[in-house]
Coordinates of C-alpha atoms and ligand atoms in Angstrom, one line a residue:
X1 CA 8.8 -36.9 3.1
X2 CA 8.3 -33.2 2.6
X3 CA 5.4 -31.7 4.5
X4 CA 3.9 -28.3 5.1
X5 CA 2.5 -27.0 8.4
X6 CA 0.7 -23.7 9.0
X7 CA 1.2 -21.3 11.9
X8 CA 3.7 -23.3 13.8
X9 CA 5.0 -21.2 16.7
X10 CA 8.5 -22.7 17.3
X11 CA 11.2 -20.3 18.3
X12 CA 14.0 -22.9 18.0
X13 CA 13.1 -23.8 14.4
X14 CA 12.7 -20.1 13.5
X15 CA 16.0 -19.1 15.0
X16 CA 17.9 -22.1 13.6
X17 CA 16.8 -21.2 10.1
X18 CA 17.7 -17.5 10.7
X19 CA 21.2 -18.7 11.7
X20 CA 21.5 -21.1 8.8
X21 CA 20.8 -18.5 6.1
X22 CA 23.3 -16.1 7.7
X23 CA 20.9 -13.6 9.3
X24 CA 21.9 -14.3 12.9
X25 CA 19.1 -15.0 15.3
X26 CA 17.0 -12.7 17.5
X27 CA 16.8 -13.2 21.3
X28 CA 14.3 -15.9 22.1
X29 CA 11.7 -13.5 23.5
X30 CA 12.0 -11.3 20.4
X31 CA 11.4 -14.2 18.1
X32 CA 8.5 -15.4 20.2
X33 CA 6.8 -12.0 20.1
X34 CA 7.4 -11.9 16.3
X35 CA 5.9 -15.3 15.8
X36 CA 2.9 -14.5 18.1
X37 CA 2.2 -11.4 16.0
X38 CA 2.4 -13.2 12.7
X39 CA -0.7 -13.2 10.6
X40 CA 0.1 -16.5 8.8
X41 CA 3.1 -18.7 8.4
X42 CA 4.2 -21.9 6.7
X43 CA 6.9 -24.2 7.9
X44 CA 8.3 -26.9 5.6
X45 CA 9.7 -30.1 7.0
X46 CA 11.8 -33.0 5.7
X47 CA 10.6 -35.7 8.1
X48 CA 10.7 -34.0 11.5
X49 CA 13.4 -31.4 10.5
X50 CA 12.5 -27.9 9.5
X51 CA 14.0 -26.9 6.1
X52 CA 12.0 -23.8 5.2
X53 CA 9.8 -21.1 6.5
X54 CA 7.9 -18.0 5.4
X55 CA 5.4 -15.7 6.9
X56 CA 2.8 -13.0 6.3
X57 CA 2.6 -10.0 8.7
X58 CA 0.2 -7.1 8.5
X59 CA -3.3 -6.0 9.4
X60 CA -4.8 -9.1 7.8
X61 CA -7.1 -7.2 5.4
X62 CA -5.6 -4.1 3.7
X63 CA -1.8 -4.6 3.9
X64 CA 0.2 -7.8 4.1
X65 CA 3.9 -8.2 3.9
X66 CA 5.9 -11.3 3.1
X67 CA 8.8 -11.7 5.4
X68 CA 11.5 -14.3 6.4
X69 CA 11.3 -16.5 3.4
X70 CA 14.2 -18.9 4.1
X71 CA 15.3 -22.3 2.9
X72 CA 18.1 -24.3 4.6
X73 CA 21.2 -23.9 2.3
X74 CA 21.4 -27.6 1.5
X75 CA 17.8 -27.6 0.4
X76 CA 18.0 -24.5 -1.8
X77 CA 17.3 -24.8 -5.6
X78 CA 14.9 -27.6 -5.0
X79 CA 11.7 -25.6 -5.3
X80 CA 11.2 -25.4 -1.5
X81 CA 11.1 -21.6 -1.8
X82 CA 8.5 -21.9 -4.5
X83 CA 6.5 -24.1 -2.2
X84 CA 6.6 -21.5 0.6
X85 CA 5.6 -18.7 -1.8
X86 CA 2.7 -20.7 -3.3
X87 CA 1.3 -21.4 0.2
X88 CA 1.7 -17.7 1.2
X89 CA 0.1 -16.5 -2.0
X90 CA -2.8 -19.0 -1.6
X91 CA -3.5 -17.5 1.8
X92 CA -3.3 -14.0 0.3
X93 CA -5.8 -14.9 -2.4
X94 CA -8.3 -15.9 0.3
X95 CA -7.9 -12.5 1.9
X96 CA -8.2 -10.8 -1.5
X97 CA -11.7 -12.3 -1.8
X98 CA -12.7 -10.2 1.2
X99 CA -10.8 -7.1 0.1
X100 CA -9.8 -7.0 -3.6
X101 CA -7.8 -3.8 -2.9
X102 CA -5.4 -5.6 -0.6
X103 CA -1.8 -4.6 -1.1
X104 CA 0.9 -7.2 -0.7
X105 CA 4.5 -6.1 -0.2
X106 CA 7.9 -7.5 0.4
X107 CA 11.4 -6.3 0.7
X108 CA 13.7 -8.4 -1.5
X109 CA 17.3 -8.8 -0.2
X110 CA 20.0 -7.7 -2.7
X111 CA 20.3 -10.4 -5.4
X112 CA 17.0 -12.1 -4.5
X113 CA 14.7 -9.9 -6.7
X114 CA 14.7 -12.5 -9.5
X115 CA 13.3 -15.1 -7.2
X116 CA 10.3 -12.9 -6.3
X117 CA 9.8 -11.7 -9.9
X118 CA 8.9 -15.3 -10.8
X119 CA 5.8 -14.8 -8.6
X120 CA 4.7 -11.5 -10.2
X121 CA 6.5 -9.0 -7.9
X122 CA 7.8 -5.7 -9.3
X123 CA 9.7 -3.0 -7.6
X124 CA 7.5 -0.1 -6.5
X125 CA 9.2 2.2 -9.0
X126 CA 8.3 -0.2 -11.8
X127 CA 4.7 -0.2 -10.6
X128 CA 4.7 3.6 -10.7
X129 CA 4.3 3.8 -6.9
X130 CA 7.4 5.7 -5.9
X131 CA 10.1 4.3 -3.7
X132 CA 10.1 1.8 -0.9
X133 CA 12.0 3.3 1.9
X134 CA 13.5 2.0 5.1
X135 CA 14.2 4.0 8.3
X136 CA 17.9 4.2 9.1
X137 CA 17.9 7.2 11.4
X138 CA 20.2 7.2 14.3
X139 CA 18.0 9.5 16.4
X140 CA 16.2 7.7 19.1
X141 CA 12.4 7.7 18.7
X142 CA 11.0 8.8 22.0
Ligands
COA201 C1 15.8 -17.1 -1.9 C2 15.3 -18.5 -1.5 C3 14.2 -18.4 -0.5 C4 14.9 -19.2 -2.7 O1 14.5 -20.5 -2.4 P1 14.8 -21.8 -3.2 O2 14.1 -23.0 -2.7 O3 16.3 -21.9 -3.4 O4 14.2 -21.4 -4.6 P2 13.5 -22.3 -5.7 O5 14.3 -23.6 -5.9 O6 12.0 -22.5 -5.3 O7 13.6 -21.4 -7.0 C5 12.5 -21.0 -7.8 C6 13.0 -20.2 -9.0 O8 13.6 -19.0 -8.5 C7 15.0 -18.9 -9.0 N1 15.8 -18.3 -8.0 C8 16.1 -18.7 -6.8 N2 16.9 -17.8 -6.2 C9 17.1 -16.8 -7.1 C10 17.8 -15.6 -7.0 N3 18.5 -15.2 -6.0 N4 17.8 -14.8 -8.1 C11 17.1 -15.1 -9.2 N5 16.3 -16.3 -9.3 C12 16.4 -17.1 -8.3 C13 15.4 -20.4 -9.3 O9 16.4 -20.4 -10.3 C14 14.1 -21.0 -9.8 O10 13.9 -20.6 -11.1 P3 13.1 -21.6 -12.2 O11 11.7 -21.7 -11.6 O12 13.2 -21.0 -13.5 O13 13.8 -22.9 -12.1 C15 16.5 -19.3 -0.8 O14 17.6 -19.2 -1.7 C16 16.9 -18.7 0.5 O15 16.4 -19.1 1.6 N6 18.0 -17.8 0.6 C17 18.5 -17.3 1.8 C18 17.5 -16.5 2.6 C19 17.0 -15.3 1.7 O16 17.8 -14.5 1.2 N7 15.7 -15.2 1.6 C20 15.1 -14.1 0.8 C21 15.0 -12.9 1.7 S1 14.3 -11.5 0.8

């Protein structure tokens, strides 16, 4: 049976999904800190086994970011990603009731844009908001 759990803080599950989707895994203490600092997350299980995960990070009221939406390869194309997104967006809508100006962002991996478009996401350029940018400087930030 497929079940959804909120705010599970399980480094092994998180890292195993990271590995399974080909992203490699962080050091355990890095993953633990990341999970502890997460605003909201959903974990999807088939029985006792983790098959999907997604999380919201941010300040919890003005800016939220969707990150780490991942579905075990053998469970992809079975609407598990949709289940993750619907749960995250449901949480976002509760925050939006407190702050209608809330901005929700995500960074789509190359080739995954079409998945997020199904849930109403546009590129920042399409929304007339300029570019999304990522820091790739090699200078150390002291
Ligand atoms: C991207 C991912 C989360 C999608 O999850 P999923 O469970 O396979 O997706 P779903 O079955 O819920 O698909 C929902 C819809 O999105 C579409 N879709 C899925 N992946 C897509 C893609 N890469 N491009 C375009 N559309 C896509 C599906 O065809 C489906 O369309 P439909 O509603 O018309 O049938 C999953 O493939 C995954 O974990 N990939 C590896 C990790 C990753 O890249 N995550 C995204 C990081 S930004």
